[in-house]
Amino acid sequence: MGDVLKKNENLEMLSNLFEVDPTLFDASQDPVDTTFLAPSNEAFRRFLKNNRGGDYMTNKATRFRVFKDLMNYHTLRGIYKVPEIFEENEFPRTAMQNISFKNLGGKTQVVRAVKTGESGLLYGGFNEPVSIIDPNLVLWNGYMHVVDRFLRVPGTVSATATELGLGSWVNATKNAKLEKILNELANSTVFIPASHADTALFNGNTHPLKLTDILQLVIDIDL
């Protein structure tokens, strides 16, 4: 993997990280079929601008805190070439094992692959799109795709809803004492009313018991 990184000028920052601490990439070195999503230099610069981690090259603790889970999340279990990865709107499983981000009934986290036109987009947490800008680089154990940004690690139900502008729904879960339960749900899908719909529903006039019934619109599924 290190040789492939060195040969691609657009992966210089990732290559430097690999040289300094290859243990961050242990999951991508698995001899079993693997696909690695490699953030470009621009993706690195954007990420470091928006996150605390500027001393990652000299500080081992920072490197582990900032990048270990991310590199695992960027490692897909299986062979996924382009364009095949986008043909069936798949949910490839990743190598992320951190229990803080693993609430899928004991299974590892997933990435969503969606076909758009002739190509497609990848989605991590918070529904942010990631594009593959240089596909199908051959590795000894699979393939590498250069991507234009880091995938965002999935957050809790509350954090995701808040970022999507559904604050009134989040406040309602707190009032109904359901926030903690929702955030700790495993292997579940939560249906949340759109912002224009929940304003009328969660305006403070709904009885707490009725509100609890409404908020318990949760369906367990096997992802």
Coordinates of C-alpha atoms in Angstrom, one line a residue:
M1 CA 0.0 0.0 0.0
G2 CA 2.8 2.4 0.8
D3 CA 4.3 2.1 -2.7
V4 CA 0.9 2.9 -4.3
L5 CA 0.6 6.0 -2.0
K6 CA 4.1 7.2 -2.9
K7 CA 3.4 7.0 -6.6
N8 CA 0.3 9.2 -6.5
E9 CA 1.1 13.0 -6.0
N10 CA -2.5 13.5 -4.9
L11 CA -1.9 11.3 -1.9
E12 CA 1.3 12.9 -0.5
M13 CA -0.2 13.8 2.8
L14 CA -1.7 10.3 3.3
S15 CA 1.6 8.8 2.3
N16 CA 3.4 10.8 4.9
L17 CA 0.9 9.7 7.5
F18 CA 1.5 6.0 6.5
E19 CA 5.2 6.4 6.8
V20 CA 5.0 8.0 10.2
D21 CA 2.6 5.5 11.7
P22 CA 1.6 2.5 9.5
T23 CA -0.3 0.9 12.4
L24 CA -3.1 3.3 11.7
F25 CA -3.7 1.4 8.5
D26 CA -3.7 -2.1 10.0
A27 CA -7.2 -2.9 8.8
S28 CA -6.3 -2.0 5.2
Q29 CA -3.4 -4.5 5.3
D30 CA -5.7 -7.4 6.0
P31 CA -4.9 -10.2 3.5
V32 CA -8.7 -10.8 3.0
D33 CA -10.3 -8.8 0.1
T34 CA -10.2 -5.1 1.0
T35 CA -11.1 -1.8 -0.6
F36 CA -9.5 1.4 0.8
L37 CA -10.9 4.9 0.3
A38 CA -7.9 7.2 0.2
P39 CA -8.4 10.9 1.1
S40 CA -6.7 13.3 -1.4
N41 CA -4.4 16.1 -0.3
E42 CA -7.2 18.6 -0.6
A43 CA -9.4 16.3 1.6
F44 CA -6.6 16.3 4.2
R45 CA -6.3 20.1 4.2
R46 CA -10.0 20.6 4.5
F47 CA -10.2 18.0 7.3
L48 CA -7.3 19.5 9.3
K49 CA -8.8 23.0 8.9
N50 CA -12.1 21.9 10.4
N51 CA -10.7 19.5 13.1
R52 CA -8.2 19.7 15.9
G53 CA -5.2 17.6 14.8
G54 CA -2.6 19.9 13.3
D55 CA 0.2 18.2 15.3
Y56 CA -0.7 14.7 14.1
M57 CA 2.7 14.2 12.5
T58 CA 4.6 14.7 15.7
N59 CA 2.1 13.7 18.4
K60 CA 1.3 9.9 18.5
A61 CA -1.7 10.4 20.8
T62 CA -3.2 12.9 18.4
R63 CA -2.7 10.6 15.4
F64 CA -4.4 7.7 17.2
R65 CA -7.3 9.9 18.4
V66 CA -7.9 11.6 15.1
F67 CA -7.1 9.0 12.5
K68 CA -7.4 5.4 13.8
D69 CA -11.2 5.1 13.6
L70 CA -11.2 7.2 10.4
M71 CA -8.8 4.9 8.6
N72 CA -10.9 1.9 9.8
Y73 CA -14.0 3.6 8.5
H74 CA -12.3 4.2 5.1
T75 CA -11.5 0.5 4.8
L76 CA -14.3 -1.6 3.2
R77 CA -14.5 -5.3 3.8
G78 CA -14.6 -6.8 0.3
I79 CA -13.7 -6.0 -3.3
Y80 CA -15.6 -3.0 -4.6
K81 CA -14.6 -1.7 -8.0
V82 CA -16.0 1.4 -9.7
P83 CA -18.6 1.4 -11.2
E84 CA -19.8 -1.9 -9.8
I85 CA -20.0 -0.5 -6.2
F86 CA -22.7 1.9 -7.3
E87 CA -24.8 -0.5 -9.4
E88 CA -27.0 -1.8 -6.6
N89 CA -27.0 1.0 -4.0
E90 CA -25.0 -1.1 -1.7
F91 CA -24.1 -0.6 2.0
P92 CA -20.5 -1.9 2.2
R93 CA -19.3 -2.9 5.6
T94 CA -16.2 -1.2 7.0
A95 CA -13.5 -2.2 9.4
M96 CA -14.6 0.2 12.1
Q97 CA -14.7 -1.8 15.4
N98 CA -14.8 1.0 18.0
I99 CA -17.8 0.3 20.2
S100 CA -18.5 4.1 20.4
F101 CA -19.5 4.0 16.7
K102 CA -20.9 0.4 16.5
N103 CA -24.6 0.3 17.2
L104 CA -25.7 -2.0 14.5
G105 CA -26.5 -5.0 16.5
G106 CA -22.8 -6.0 17.0
K107 CA -21.9 -5.5 13.4
T108 CA -19.4 -3.0 12.0
Q109 CA -20.4 0.4 10.6
V110 CA -21.4 0.8 6.9
V111 CA -20.9 3.2 4.1
R112 CA -23.7 3.9 1.6
A113 CA -23.0 3.8 -2.1
V114 CA -25.5 5.5 -4.4
K115 CA -25.5 5.7 -8.2
T116 CA -25.9 9.2 -9.7
G117 CA -25.8 9.4 -13.4
E118 CA -22.8 7.7 -14.9
S119 CA -20.9 7.6 -11.6
G120 CA -22.0 7.7 -7.9
L121 CA -21.5 9.1 -4.4
L122 CA -20.5 7.6 -1.1
Y123 CA -22.2 8.6 2.1
G124 CA -20.9 8.3 5.7
G125 CA -22.4 9.9 8.8
F126 CA -24.6 13.0 8.6
N127 CA -25.4 12.2 4.9
E128 CA -22.4 14.1 3.5
P129 CA -21.5 13.1 -0.1
V130 CA -18.0 11.9 -1.0
S131 CA -16.8 11.5 -4.6
I132 CA -14.3 9.1 -6.0
I133 CA -11.9 11.1 -8.1
D134 CA -9.4 8.4 -9.0
P135 CA -10.8 4.9 -9.0
N136 CA -9.5 1.3 -9.1
L137 CA -5.9 1.7 -8.0
V138 CA -4.6 -1.9 -7.6
L139 CA -3.4 -3.1 -4.2
W140 CA -2.0 -6.5 -3.3
N141 CA -5.2 -7.3 -1.4
G142 CA -7.8 -5.4 -3.3
Y143 CA -8.4 -1.9 -4.6
M144 CA -7.9 1.8 -3.6
H145 CA -10.1 4.7 -4.6
V146 CA -9.0 8.3 -4.1
V147 CA -11.8 10.4 -2.6
D148 CA -12.3 14.1 -2.4
R149 CA -13.1 14.3 1.3
F150 CA -13.0 12.3 4.5
L151 CA -16.1 10.3 5.3
R152 CA -17.7 11.6 8.5
V153 CA -18.0 9.0 11.3
P154 CA -21.7 8.4 12.1
G155 CA -23.1 10.2 15.1
T156 CA -26.0 9.5 17.5
V157 CA -29.6 10.0 16.5
S158 CA -29.7 13.3 18.4
A159 CA -26.4 14.7 16.9
T160 CA -27.5 13.8 13.4
A161 CA -31.0 15.2 13.8
T162 CA -29.6 18.4 15.2
E163 CA -27.2 18.9 12.3
L164 CA -30.0 18.3 9.9
G165 CA -32.1 21.1 11.4
L166 CA -34.5 19.0 13.4
G167 CA -33.8 20.6 16.8
S168 CA -37.5 20.7 17.9
W169 CA -37.7 17.0 17.5
V170 CA -34.5 16.5 19.6
N171 CA -36.0 18.8 22.3
A172 CA -39.1 16.7 22.2
T173 CA -37.2 13.5 22.9
K174 CA -35.5 15.2 25.8
N175 CA -38.9 16.3 27.2
A176 CA -40.3 12.8 26.8
K177 CA -37.1 11.3 28.4
L178 CA -36.4 9.3 25.3
E179 CA -33.2 10.9 24.1
K180 CA -30.8 8.5 25.9
I181 CA -32.9 5.5 24.8
L182 CA -32.9 6.6 21.1
N183 CA -29.2 7.3 21.1
E184 CA -28.4 3.9 22.5
L185 CA -30.7 1.9 20.1
A186 CA -29.0 -0.9 18.3
N187 CA -29.8 -2.1 14.8
S188 CA -32.7 0.4 14.3
T189 CA -34.2 2.9 12.0
V190 CA -35.8 6.1 13.3
F191 CA -38.4 8.0 11.3
I192 CA -38.3 11.7 12.1
P193 CA -40.9 14.2 10.8
A194 CA -39.6 16.9 8.5
S195 CA -38.9 20.3 10.0
H196 CA -42.0 21.9 8.6
A197 CA -44.1 19.0 10.0
D198 CA -42.6 18.7 13.5
T199 CA -43.0 22.4 14.3
A200 CA -46.7 22.0 14.7
L201 CA -46.4 18.7 16.5
F202 CA -43.7 19.6 19.0
N203 CA -44.7 23.1 19.9
G204 CA -45.1 22.4 23.5
N205 CA -48.9 21.8 23.4
T206 CA -48.7 18.0 23.0
H207 CA -49.4 15.9 26.1
P208 CA -46.2 14.2 27.3
L209 CA -47.8 10.7 27.1
K210 CA -49.1 11.3 23.6
L211 CA -45.7 12.7 22.7
T212 CA -44.0 9.6 24.0
D213 CA -46.2 7.4 21.8
I214 CA -45.5 9.5 18.8
L215 CA -41.7 9.4 19.3
Q216 CA -41.6 5.7 19.6
L217 CA -41.8 5.3 15.9
V218 CA -38.8 3.0 15.7
I219 CA -38.5 -0.1 13.5
D220 CA -35.8 -2.7 14.2
I221 CA -34.2 -4.0 11.0
D222 CA -31.3 -6.3 10.3
L223 CA -28.8 -4.3 8.3

